[in-house]
PDB file of C-alpha atoms in Angstrom:
ATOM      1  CA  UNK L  25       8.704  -5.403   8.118  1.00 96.00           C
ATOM      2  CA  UNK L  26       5.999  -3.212   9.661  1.00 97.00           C
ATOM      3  CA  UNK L  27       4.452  -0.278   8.881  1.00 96.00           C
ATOM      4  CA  UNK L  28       1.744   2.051   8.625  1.00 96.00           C
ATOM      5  CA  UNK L  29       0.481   4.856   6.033  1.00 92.00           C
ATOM      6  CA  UNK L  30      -0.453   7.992   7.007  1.00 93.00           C
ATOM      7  CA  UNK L  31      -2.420   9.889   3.561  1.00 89.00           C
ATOM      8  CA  UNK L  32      -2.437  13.337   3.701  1.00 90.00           C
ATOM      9  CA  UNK L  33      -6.203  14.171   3.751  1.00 90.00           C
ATOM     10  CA  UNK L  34      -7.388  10.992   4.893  1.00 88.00           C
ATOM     11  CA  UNK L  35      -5.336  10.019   7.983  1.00 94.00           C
ATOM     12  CA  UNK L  36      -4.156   6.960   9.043  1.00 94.00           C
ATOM     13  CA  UNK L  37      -5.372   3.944   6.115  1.00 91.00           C
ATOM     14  CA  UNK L  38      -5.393  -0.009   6.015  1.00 90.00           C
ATOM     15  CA  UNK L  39      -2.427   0.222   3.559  1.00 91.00           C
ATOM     16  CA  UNK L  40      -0.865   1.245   0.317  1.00 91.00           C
ATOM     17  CA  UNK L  41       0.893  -0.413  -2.290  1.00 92.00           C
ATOM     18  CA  UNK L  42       2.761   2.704  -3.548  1.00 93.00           C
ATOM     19  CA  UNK L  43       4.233   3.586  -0.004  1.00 93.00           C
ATOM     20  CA  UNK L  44       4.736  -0.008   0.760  1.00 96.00           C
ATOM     21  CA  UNK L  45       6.979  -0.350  -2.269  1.00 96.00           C
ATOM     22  CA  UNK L  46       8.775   2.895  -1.765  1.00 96.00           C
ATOM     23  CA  UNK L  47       9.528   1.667   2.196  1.00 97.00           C
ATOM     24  CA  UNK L  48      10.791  -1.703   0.768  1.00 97.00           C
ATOM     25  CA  UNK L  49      13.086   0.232  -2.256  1.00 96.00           C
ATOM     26  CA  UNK L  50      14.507   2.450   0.259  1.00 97.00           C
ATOM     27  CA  UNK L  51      15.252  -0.050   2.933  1.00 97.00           C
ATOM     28  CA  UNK L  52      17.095  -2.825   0.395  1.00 97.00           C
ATOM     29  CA  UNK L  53      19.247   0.162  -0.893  1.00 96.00           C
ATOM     30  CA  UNK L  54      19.973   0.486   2.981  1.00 97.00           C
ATOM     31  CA  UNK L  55      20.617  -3.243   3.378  1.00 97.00           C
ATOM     32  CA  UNK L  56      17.747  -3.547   5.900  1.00 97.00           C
ATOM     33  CA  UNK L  57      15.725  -6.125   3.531  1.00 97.00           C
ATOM     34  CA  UNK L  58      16.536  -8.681   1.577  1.00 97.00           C
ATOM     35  CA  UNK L  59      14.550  -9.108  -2.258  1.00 96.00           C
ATOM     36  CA  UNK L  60      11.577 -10.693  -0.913  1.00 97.00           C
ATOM     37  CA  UNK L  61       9.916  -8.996   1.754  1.00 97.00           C
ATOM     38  CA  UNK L  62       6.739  -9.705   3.925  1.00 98.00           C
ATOM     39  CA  UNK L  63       5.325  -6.257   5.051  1.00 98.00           C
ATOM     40  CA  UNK L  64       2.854  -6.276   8.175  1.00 97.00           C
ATOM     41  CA  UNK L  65       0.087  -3.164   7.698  1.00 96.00           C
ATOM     42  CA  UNK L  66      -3.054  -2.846   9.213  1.00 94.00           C
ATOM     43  CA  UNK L  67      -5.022  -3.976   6.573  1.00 91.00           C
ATOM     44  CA  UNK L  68      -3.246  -7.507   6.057  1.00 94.00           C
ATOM     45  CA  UNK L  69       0.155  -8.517   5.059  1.00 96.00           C
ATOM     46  CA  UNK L  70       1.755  -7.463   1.430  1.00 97.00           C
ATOM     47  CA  UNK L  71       4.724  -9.212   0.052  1.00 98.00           C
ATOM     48  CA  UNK L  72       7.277  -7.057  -1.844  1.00 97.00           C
ATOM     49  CA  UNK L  73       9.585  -9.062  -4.549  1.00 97.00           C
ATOM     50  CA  UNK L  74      12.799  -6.476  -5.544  1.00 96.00           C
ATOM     51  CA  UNK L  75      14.259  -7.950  -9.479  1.00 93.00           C
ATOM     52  CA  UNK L  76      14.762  -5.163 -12.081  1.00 93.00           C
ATOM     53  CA  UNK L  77      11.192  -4.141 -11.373  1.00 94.00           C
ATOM     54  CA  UNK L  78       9.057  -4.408  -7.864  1.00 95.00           C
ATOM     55  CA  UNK L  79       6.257  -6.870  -7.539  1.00 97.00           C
ATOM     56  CA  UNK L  80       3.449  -6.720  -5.177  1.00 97.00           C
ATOM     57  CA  UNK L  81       1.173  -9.075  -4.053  1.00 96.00           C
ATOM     58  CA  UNK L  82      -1.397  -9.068  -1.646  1.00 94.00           C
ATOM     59  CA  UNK L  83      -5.459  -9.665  -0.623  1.00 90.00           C
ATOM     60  CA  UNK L  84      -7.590  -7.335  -2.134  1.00 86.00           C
ATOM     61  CA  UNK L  85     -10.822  -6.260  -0.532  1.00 83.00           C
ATOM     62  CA  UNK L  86     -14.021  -3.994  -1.474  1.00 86.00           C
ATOM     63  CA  UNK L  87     -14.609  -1.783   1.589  1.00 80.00           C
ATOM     64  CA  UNK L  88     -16.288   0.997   0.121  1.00 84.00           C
ATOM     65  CA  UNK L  89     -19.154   1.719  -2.678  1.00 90.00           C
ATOM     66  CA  UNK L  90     -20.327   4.844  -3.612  1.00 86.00           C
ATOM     67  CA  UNK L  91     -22.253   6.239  -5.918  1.00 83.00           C
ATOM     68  CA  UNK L  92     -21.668   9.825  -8.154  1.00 78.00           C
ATOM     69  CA  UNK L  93     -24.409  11.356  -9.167  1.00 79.00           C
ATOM     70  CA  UNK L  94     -24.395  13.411 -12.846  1.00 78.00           C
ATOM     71  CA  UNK L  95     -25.414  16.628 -10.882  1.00 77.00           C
ATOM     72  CA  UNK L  96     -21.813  16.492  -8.045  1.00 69.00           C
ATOM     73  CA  UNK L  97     -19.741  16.999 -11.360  1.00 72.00           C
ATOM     74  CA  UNK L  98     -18.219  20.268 -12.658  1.00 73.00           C
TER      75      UNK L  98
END
């Protein structure tokens, strides 16, 4: 399966886990997918695993750090 995540105030992103799982819910319930699913986004590929619960696996990468400073705080 492919896709791609749009994020409201961000854009177009490498992935995400939460939207990859709901894509993969909603397109077993459809019979479109089987229970174990390979999902193609930009950032890499994700498998999906449908049971009683959904299990995701996938690389993980650092590709930010930041720092917040005491004074940026409410």
């Amino acid at each position: 399966m492919n896709l791609r995540v749009w994020e409201r105030g961000c854009g177009e992103t490498l992935a995400c886990g939460t939207g990859t799982c709901a894509a993969v819910a909603a397109a077993n319930k459809l019979g479109k997918v089987g229970s174990k699913v390979t999902v193609h986004v930009l950032g890499g590929d994700l498998q999906i695993e449908i049971g009683e619960t959904l299990f995701l696996s996938g690389a993980a990468e650092k590709v930010f750090e930041g720092t917040l400073f005491k004074e940026a705080l409410p």
